[in-house]
Amino acid sequence: MIIRKYGLLLRRLTEEDIDLVRIHRNSPNIAQHMFYQNTISPEMQKNWFLSVNNPENYFFVIESEGKKVGLISGKNINFKERSIESGIFIWAEACLNSAVPATASLILMDLCFSFLEIKKMQVTIKKSNLRVIQYLRDLGYQVLLDLPEEDKQVYFLSPDDYFFKAVKLKKSIAWI
């Protein structure tokens, strides 16, 4: 599956991409924000890929200007409750302070809320990750659970909140 929108390309993760993703996921600047802190081996990555390469999980490599710059996901879809967990990491430093993360998120949220008819998108982050907290608020997410003893917060996004915020966000990237 390939989605082209707003100047980005989201391409479903394939086995050929998993080593690139693993190398970046293991880098200190990304790993520090993850709950799992151990180094991921090639065998662990392959087993993970085999477990998520199914209709309940959408992992996409983000491409900007022909370069692979990050990974975004909608995973663990609960079709009965119409819920999904989301996540993103950008490894290309030049894209961190650009429109790429928000744009990729808008594409994924369009897919989830419009095509998959998701009713609740959820993300779990380290409470100490202040940059992502602001990013989530900008996208319309609200705190669902605050677990300070675990340095964890769970945020959620409803379709109504998304569609309200999306109008403004899409206008800001319309020039792309």
Coordinates of N, CA and C in Angstrom, one line a residue:
M1 N 0.8 -1.2 0.0 CA 0.0 0.0 0.0 C 0.9 1.2 0.0
I2 N 0.6 2.1 -0.9 CA 1.3 3.4 -1.0 C 0.3 4.5 -0.9
I3 N 0.5 5.5 -0.1 CA -0.3 6.7 0.0 C 0.5 7.9 -0.4
R4 N 0.1 8.7 -1.4 CA 0.8 9.9 -1.7 C -0.1 11.1 -1.4
K5 N 0.3 12.0 -0.6 CA -0.5 13.1 -0.2 C 0.3 14.2 0.4
Y6 N 0.0 15.5 0.2 CA 0.6 16.6 0.8 C 2.2 16.6 0.5
G7 N 2.6 16.1 -0.5 CA 4.0 16.1 -0.9 C 4.8 14.9 -0.2
L8 N 4.1 14.1 0.5 CA 4.8 12.9 1.2 C 4.3 11.6 0.6
L9 N 5.1 10.6 0.8 CA 4.7 9.3 0.4 C 4.8 8.4 1.6
L10 N 3.7 7.7 1.9 CA 3.8 6.7 3.0 C 3.7 5.3 2.3
R11 N 4.7 4.5 2.5 CA 4.7 3.2 1.9 C 4.7 2.1 3.0
R12 N 3.8 1.2 2.8 CA 3.7 0.1 3.8 C 5.1 -0.6 4.0
L13 N 5.4 -0.8 5.3 CA 6.7 -1.4 5.7 C 6.8 -2.8 5.1
T14 N 7.9 -3.0 4.5 CA 8.2 -4.4 3.9 C 9.4 -4.9 4.6
E15 N 9.6 -6.2 4.4 CA 10.8 -6.9 5.0 C 12.1 -6.2 4.6
E16 N 12.2 -5.7 3.4 CA 13.4 -5.0 2.9 C 13.7 -3.8 3.7
D17 N 12.7 -3.2 4.4 CA 12.9 -1.9 5.2 C 13.3 -2.2 6.6
I18 N 13.1 -3.4 7.1 CA 13.2 -3.6 8.6 C 14.5 -3.4 9.2
D19 N 15.6 -3.6 8.4 CA 16.9 -3.4 9.0 C 17.2 -1.9 9.1
L20 N 16.8 -1.1 8.1 CA 16.9 0.3 8.2 C 16.2 0.9 9.4
V21 N 14.9 0.4 9.6 CA 14.1 0.9 10.7 C 14.8 0.5 12.0
R22 N 15.3 -0.8 12.1 CA 16.0 -1.2 13.3 C 17.2 -0.4 13.7
I23 N 18.0 -0.1 12.7 CA 19.2 0.7 12.9 C 18.8 2.1 13.5
H24 N 17.8 2.7 12.9 CA 17.4 4.0 13.4 C 16.7 3.9 14.7
R25 N 15.9 2.9 14.9 CA 15.2 2.7 16.2 C 16.2 2.5 17.3
N26 N 17.3 1.8 17.1 CA 18.3 1.6 18.1 C 19.2 2.8 18.3
S27 N 19.2 3.8 17.5 CA 20.0 5.0 17.7 C 19.6 5.7 19.0
P28 N 20.6 6.2 19.7 CA 20.3 6.8 21.1 C 19.3 8.0 21.0
N29 N 19.3 8.8 20.0 CA 18.4 9.9 19.9 C 16.9 9.5 19.7
I30 N 16.7 8.3 19.2 CA 15.3 7.8 19.1 C 15.0 6.8 20.3
A31 N 15.9 5.9 20.6 CA 15.7 5.0 21.7 C 15.4 5.6 23.0
Q32 N 16.0 6.8 23.3 CA 15.7 7.4 24.6 C 14.3 7.8 24.8
H33 N 13.5 7.9 23.8 CA 12.1 8.2 23.9 C 11.2 7.0 23.9
M34 N 11.7 5.8 23.8 CA 11.0 4.6 23.7 C 10.9 3.9 25.1
F35 N 9.9 3.1 25.4 CA 9.8 2.4 26.6 C 10.7 1.2 26.6
Y36 N 10.8 0.5 25.5 CA 11.8 -0.6 25.4 C 13.2 -0.1 25.1
Q37 N 14.1 -0.3 26.1 CA 15.4 0.3 26.0 C 16.5 -0.6 25.5
N38 N 16.3 -1.9 25.4 CA 17.3 -2.8 25.0 C 17.6 -2.7 23.5
T39 N 18.8 -3.0 23.1 CA 19.1 -3.0 21.7 C 18.3 -4.1 21.0
I40 N 17.8 -3.8 19.8 CA 17.0 -4.7 19.0 C 17.9 -5.4 18.0
S41 N 17.9 -6.7 18.1 CA 18.8 -7.5 17.1 C 18.1 -7.7 15.8
P42 N 18.8 -8.1 14.8 CA 18.1 -8.4 13.5 C 17.1 -9.5 13.6
E43 N 17.4 -10.5 14.4 CA 16.4 -11.6 14.6 C 15.1 -11.1 15.3
M44 N 15.3 -10.2 16.4 CA 14.2 -9.7 17.1 C 13.3 -8.8 16.1
Q45 N 14.0 -8.0 15.3 CA 13.3 -7.2 14.3 C 12.5 -8.0 13.3
K46 N 13.1 -9.1 12.8 CA 12.4 -9.9 11.9 C 11.2 -10.6 12.5
N47 N 11.3 -11.1 13.8 CA 10.2 -11.7 14.5 C 9.1 -10.6 14.7
W48 N 9.5 -9.4 15.1 CA 8.5 -8.3 15.3 C 7.8 -8.1 14.0
F49 N 8.5 -8.0 12.9 CA 7.9 -7.7 11.6 C 6.9 -8.8 11.2
L50 N 7.2 -10.0 11.4 CA 6.3 -11.1 11.1 C 5.0 -11.0 12.0
S51 N 5.2 -10.5 13.2 CA 4.0 -10.4 14.1 C 3.1 -9.2 13.8
V52 N 3.6 -8.2 13.1 CA 2.8 -7.0 12.8 C 2.4 -6.9 11.3
N53 N 2.9 -7.7 10.5 CA 2.6 -7.7 9.1 C 1.3 -8.4 8.8
N54 N 0.2 -7.7 9.2 CA -1.2 -8.2 9.1 C -2.2 -7.1 9.0
P55 N -3.5 -7.4 8.8 CA -4.5 -6.4 8.7 C -4.8 -5.6 9.9
E56 N -4.3 -6.0 11.1 CA -4.5 -5.2 12.3 C -3.5 -4.2 12.6
N57 N -2.5 -4.1 11.7 CA -1.4 -3.2 11.9 C -1.0 -2.5 10.6
Y58 N -0.8 -1.2 10.6 CA -0.4 -0.4 9.4 C 0.9 0.3 9.8
F59 N 2.0 -0.2 9.4 CA 3.3 0.5 9.6 C 3.8 1.0 8.2
F60 N 4.1 2.3 8.2 CA 4.5 3.0 6.9 C 5.8 3.6 7.1
V61 N 6.7 3.4 6.1 CA 7.9 4.2 6.0 C 7.5 5.5 5.4
I62 N 8.0 6.6 6.0 CA 7.7 8.0 5.5 C 8.8 8.4 4.5
E63 N 8.4 8.8 3.3 CA 9.4 9.3 2.4 C 9.1 10.8 2.1
S64 N 10.1 11.6 2.1 CA 10.1 13.0 1.8 C 11.2 13.3 0.8
E65 N 10.8 13.9 -0.3 CA 11.8 14.3 -1.4 C 12.6 13.1 -1.8
G66 N 12.0 11.9 -1.9 CA 12.6 10.7 -2.3 C 13.5 10.0 -1.3
K67 N 13.5 10.5 -0.1 CA 14.3 9.9 1.0 C 13.5 9.3 2.1
K68 N 13.9 8.2 2.6 CA 13.2 7.5 3.7 C 13.6 8.3 5.0
V69 N 12.6 8.9 5.7 CA 12.9 9.8 6.8 C 12.3 9.3 8.2
G70 N 11.4 8.3 8.2 CA 10.8 7.9 9.4 C 9.8 6.8 9.3
L71 N 9.2 6.5 10.3 CA 8.2 5.4 10.4 C 7.0 5.9 11.2
I72 N 5.8 5.6 10.6 CA 4.5 6.0 11.3 C 3.7 4.7 11.3
S73 N 2.9 4.6 12.4 CA 2.1 3.4 12.5 C 0.7 3.7 13.1
G74 N -0.2 2.8 12.7 CA -1.5 2.6 13.3 C -1.5 1.1 13.6
K75 N -1.5 0.8 14.8 CA -1.4 -0.6 15.2 C -2.4 -1.1 16.2
N76 N -2.5 -2.4 16.3 CA -3.4 -3.1 17.2 C -4.8 -2.6 17.0
I77 N -5.3 -2.6 15.8 CA -6.6 -2.2 15.5 C -7.6 -3.1 16.2
N78 N -8.5 -2.6 16.9 CA -9.7 -3.3 17.5 C -10.9 -3.0 16.7
F79 N -11.2 -3.8 15.8 CA -12.3 -3.6 14.8 C -13.7 -3.5 15.5
K80 N -13.8 -4.2 16.6 CA -15.1 -4.1 17.4 C -15.3 -2.8 18.0
E81 N -14.2 -2.3 18.7 CA -14.3 -1.0 19.4 C -13.9 0.2 18.4
R82 N -13.4 -0.1 17.2 CA -13.0 0.9 16.3 C -11.9 1.8 16.9
S83 N -10.9 1.1 17.5 CA -9.8 1.8 18.1 C -8.5 1.4 17.5
I84 N -7.5 2.3 17.6 CA -6.2 2.0 17.1 C -5.1 2.8 17.9
E85 N -3.9 2.2 18.0 CA -2.8 2.9 18.6 C -1.9 3.5 17.5
S86 N -1.4 4.7 17.8 CA -0.6 5.3 16.8 C 0.8 5.6 17.3
G87 N 1.7 5.8 16.4 CA 3.1 6.1 16.8 C 3.9 6.6 15.6
I88 N 4.9 7.3 15.9 CA 5.8 7.9 14.8 C 7.2 8.1 15.4
F89 N 8.2 7.9 14.5 CA 9.5 8.4 14.8 C 10.2 8.8 13.5
I90 N 10.8 9.9 13.6 CA 11.5 10.5 12.5 C 13.0 10.4 12.8
W91 N 13.7 9.8 11.8 CA 15.2 9.7 12.0 C 16.0 10.7 11.3
A92 N 15.4 11.3 10.3 CA 16.1 12.4 9.5 C 16.1 13.7 10.3
E93 N 17.2 14.1 10.8 CA 17.3 15.3 11.6 C 16.7 16.5 10.9
A94 N 16.9 16.6 9.6 CA 16.4 17.8 8.9 C 14.9 17.9 8.9
C95 N 14.2 16.8 9.1 CA 12.8 16.7 9.1 C 12.1 17.0 10.5
L96 N 12.9 16.9 11.5 CA 12.3 17.0 12.9 C 11.6 18.3 13.1
N97 N 12.1 19.4 12.6 CA 11.5 20.7 12.8 C 10.8 21.2 11.6
S98 N 10.3 20.3 10.8 CA 9.7 20.6 9.6 C 8.2 20.2 9.7
A99 N 7.5 20.4 8.6 CA 6.1 19.9 8.5 C 5.9 18.4 8.3
V100 N 7.0 17.7 8.1 CA 6.9 16.3 7.8 C 6.2 15.5 8.9
P101 N 6.5 15.6 10.2 CA 5.8 14.8 11.2 C 4.3 15.0 11.2
A102 N 3.9 16.3 11.2 CA 2.5 16.6 11.3 C 1.8 16.2 10.0
T103 N 2.5 16.4 8.9 CA 1.9 16.0 7.6 C 1.7 14.5 7.5
A104 N 2.7 13.7 7.9 CA 2.5 12.2 7.9 C 1.4 11.8 8.9
S105 N 1.3 12.5 10.0 CA 0.2 12.2 11.0 C -1.1 12.5 10.4
L106 N -1.3 13.6 9.7 CA -2.5 13.9 9.0 C -2.9 12.8 8.0
I107 N -2.0 12.4 7.3 CA -2.2 11.3 6.3 C -2.7 10.1 7.0
L108 N -2.0 9.7 8.1 CA -2.5 8.5 8.8 C -3.8 8.7 9.4
M109 N -4.1 9.9 10.0 CA -5.4 10.1 10.6 C -6.5 10.1 9.6
D110 N -6.2 10.7 8.4 CA -7.2 10.6 7.4 C -7.6 9.2 7.0
L111 N -6.5 8.3 6.9 CA -6.7 6.9 6.7 C -7.6 6.3 7.8
C112 N -7.2 6.5 9.0 CA -7.9 5.9 10.1 C -9.3 6.4 10.3
F113 N -9.5 7.7 10.3 CA -10.8 8.2 10.6 C -11.8 8.2 9.4
S114 N -11.3 8.3 8.2 CA -12.1 8.3 7.0 C -12.3 7.0 6.4
F115 N -11.2 6.2 6.2 CA -11.3 5.0 5.5 C -11.6 3.8 6.5
L116 N -10.9 3.7 7.6 CA -11.1 2.6 8.5 C -12.2 2.9 9.5
E117 N -12.7 4.1 9.5 CA -13.8 4.5 10.4 C -13.5 4.3 11.9
I118 N -12.3 4.6 12.3 CA -11.8 4.5 13.7 C -12.5 5.6 14.5
K119 N -12.9 5.2 15.7 CA -13.6 6.1 16.7 C -12.6 6.6 17.8
K120 N -11.5 6.0 17.9 CA -10.6 6.4 19.0 C -9.1 6.0 18.6
M121 N -8.3 7.1 18.5 CA -6.9 6.9 18.2 C -6.2 7.1 19.5
Q122 N -5.2 6.3 19.8 CA -4.6 6.4 21.1 C -3.1 6.3 20.9
V123 N -2.3 7.1 21.8 CA -0.9 7.0 21.8 C -0.4 7.0 23.2
T124 N 0.7 6.2 23.5 CA 1.3 6.2 24.8 C 2.7 6.7 24.7
I125 N 3.0 7.7 25.5 CA 4.4 8.3 25.4 C 5.0 8.5 26.8
K126 N 6.3 8.7 26.8 CA 7.0 9.1 28.0 C 6.5 10.5 28.4
K127 N 6.1 10.7 29.6 CA 5.7 12.0 30.1 C 6.8 13.0 30.0
S128 N 8.0 12.6 30.0 CA 9.1 13.5 29.9 C 9.4 14.0 28.5
N129 N 8.7 13.5 27.5 CA 8.9 13.8 26.1 C 8.1 15.1 25.8
L130 N 8.5 16.2 26.2 CA 7.7 17.4 26.1 C 7.5 17.9 24.7
R131 N 8.4 17.6 23.8 CA 8.3 17.9 22.4 C 7.1 17.2 21.8
V132 N 6.9 15.9 22.1 CA 5.8 15.1 21.6 C 4.5 15.5 22.2
I133 N 4.5 15.9 23.5 CA 3.3 16.3 24.1 C 2.7 17.5 23.4
Q134 N 3.6 18.5 23.1 CA 3.1 19.7 22.4 C 2.6 19.3 21.0
Y135 N 3.3 18.4 20.3 CA 2.9 17.9 19.0 C 1.5 17.2 19.0
L136 N 1.3 16.4 20.1 CA 0.0 15.7 20.2 C -1.1 16.7 20.4
R137 N -0.9 17.7 21.3 CA -1.9 18.7 21.6 C -2.2 19.5 20.3
D138 N -1.2 19.8 19.5 CA -1.4 20.5 18.2 C -2.3 19.7 17.3
L139 N -2.2 18.4 17.4 CA -3.0 17.6 16.5 C -4.4 17.3 17.1
G140 N -4.7 17.8 18.3 CA -6.0 17.6 18.9 C -6.1 16.5 19.9
Y141 N -5.0 15.8 20.2 CA -5.1 14.8 21.3 C -5.3 15.4 22.6
Q142 N -6.0 14.6 23.5 CA -6.2 14.9 24.9 C -5.7 13.8 25.8
V143 N -5.3 14.2 27.0 CA -4.8 13.2 28.0 C -5.9 12.3 28.4
L144 N -5.7 11.0 28.4 CA -6.6 10.0 28.8 C -6.2 9.4 30.2
L145 N -4.9 9.1 30.3 CA -4.3 8.6 31.5 C -3.0 9.3 31.8
D146 N -2.7 9.6 33.1 CA -1.5 10.1 33.5 C -0.9 9.2 34.5
L147 N 0.3 8.6 34.2 CA 0.9 7.6 35.1 C 2.3 8.1 35.4
P148 N 2.4 9.1 36.3 CA 3.7 9.7 36.5 C 4.8 8.8 37.1
E149 N 4.3 7.8 37.9 CA 5.3 6.8 38.5 C 5.9 5.9 37.4
E150 N 5.3 5.9 36.2 CA 5.9 5.1 35.1 C 6.4 6.0 34.0
D151 N 6.4 7.4 34.3 CA 6.8 8.3 33.3 C 6.0 8.1 32.0
K152 N 4.7 7.9 32.1 CA 3.9 7.6 31.0 C 2.6 8.4 31.0
Q153 N 2.2 8.8 29.8 CA 0.9 9.4 29.6 C 0.3 8.7 28.4
V154 N -1.0 8.5 28.4 CA -1.8 8.0 27.3 C -2.7 9.1 26.8
Y155 N -2.6 9.4 25.5 CA -3.5 10.4 24.9 C -4.4 9.7 23.9
F156 N -5.6 10.4 23.7 CA -6.5 9.9 22.7 C -7.0 11.0 21.8
L157 N -7.5 10.6 20.6 CA -8.0 11.5 19.7 C -9.3 10.9 19.1
S158 N -10.4 11.7 19.1 CA -11.6 11.3 18.6 C -11.8 11.9 17.1
P159 N -12.7 11.3 16.3 CA -12.9 11.8 15.0 C -13.3 13.3 15.0
D160 N -14.2 13.7 15.9 CA -14.7 15.0 16.0 C -13.5 16.0 16.3
D161 N -12.6 15.7 17.3 CA -11.5 16.5 17.6 C -10.5 16.6 16.4
Y162 N -10.3 15.4 15.7 CA -9.5 15.4 14.6 C -10.0 16.3 13.4
F163 N -11.2 16.1 13.1 CA -11.8 16.9 11.9 C -11.8 18.4 12.2
F164 N -12.0 18.7 13.5 CA -12.0 20.2 13.9 C -10.6 20.7 13.7
K165 N -9.6 20.0 14.2 CA -8.2 20.5 14.1 C -7.6 20.4 12.7
A166 N -8.1 19.4 12.0 CA -7.5 19.1 10.7 C -7.7 20.2 9.7
V167 N -8.8 20.9 9.8 CA -9.1 22.0 8.9 C -7.9 23.0 8.9
K168 N -7.6 23.5 10.1 CA -6.5 24.4 10.3 C -5.2 23.9 9.9
L169 N -4.9 22.6 10.3 CA -3.6 22.0 10.0 C -3.4 21.8 8.5
K170 N -4.5 21.4 7.8 CA -4.4 21.2 6.3 C -4.2 22.5 5.6
K171 N -4.8 23.6 6.1 CA -4.6 24.9 5.5 C -3.1 25.3 5.6
S172 N -2.5 24.9 6.8 CA -1.1 25.3 7.0 C -0.1 24.5 6.1
I173 N -0.6 23.4 5.6 CA 0.3 22.6 4.7 C -0.1 22.6 3.3
A174 N -1.1 23.4 3.0 CA -1.7 23.4 1.6 C -0.7 23.9 0.6
W175 N 0.3 24.6 1.0 CA 1.3 25.1 0.1 C 2.3 24.0 -0.3
I176 N 2.3 22.9 0.4 CA 3.2 21.8 0.1 C 2.9 21.1 -1.2

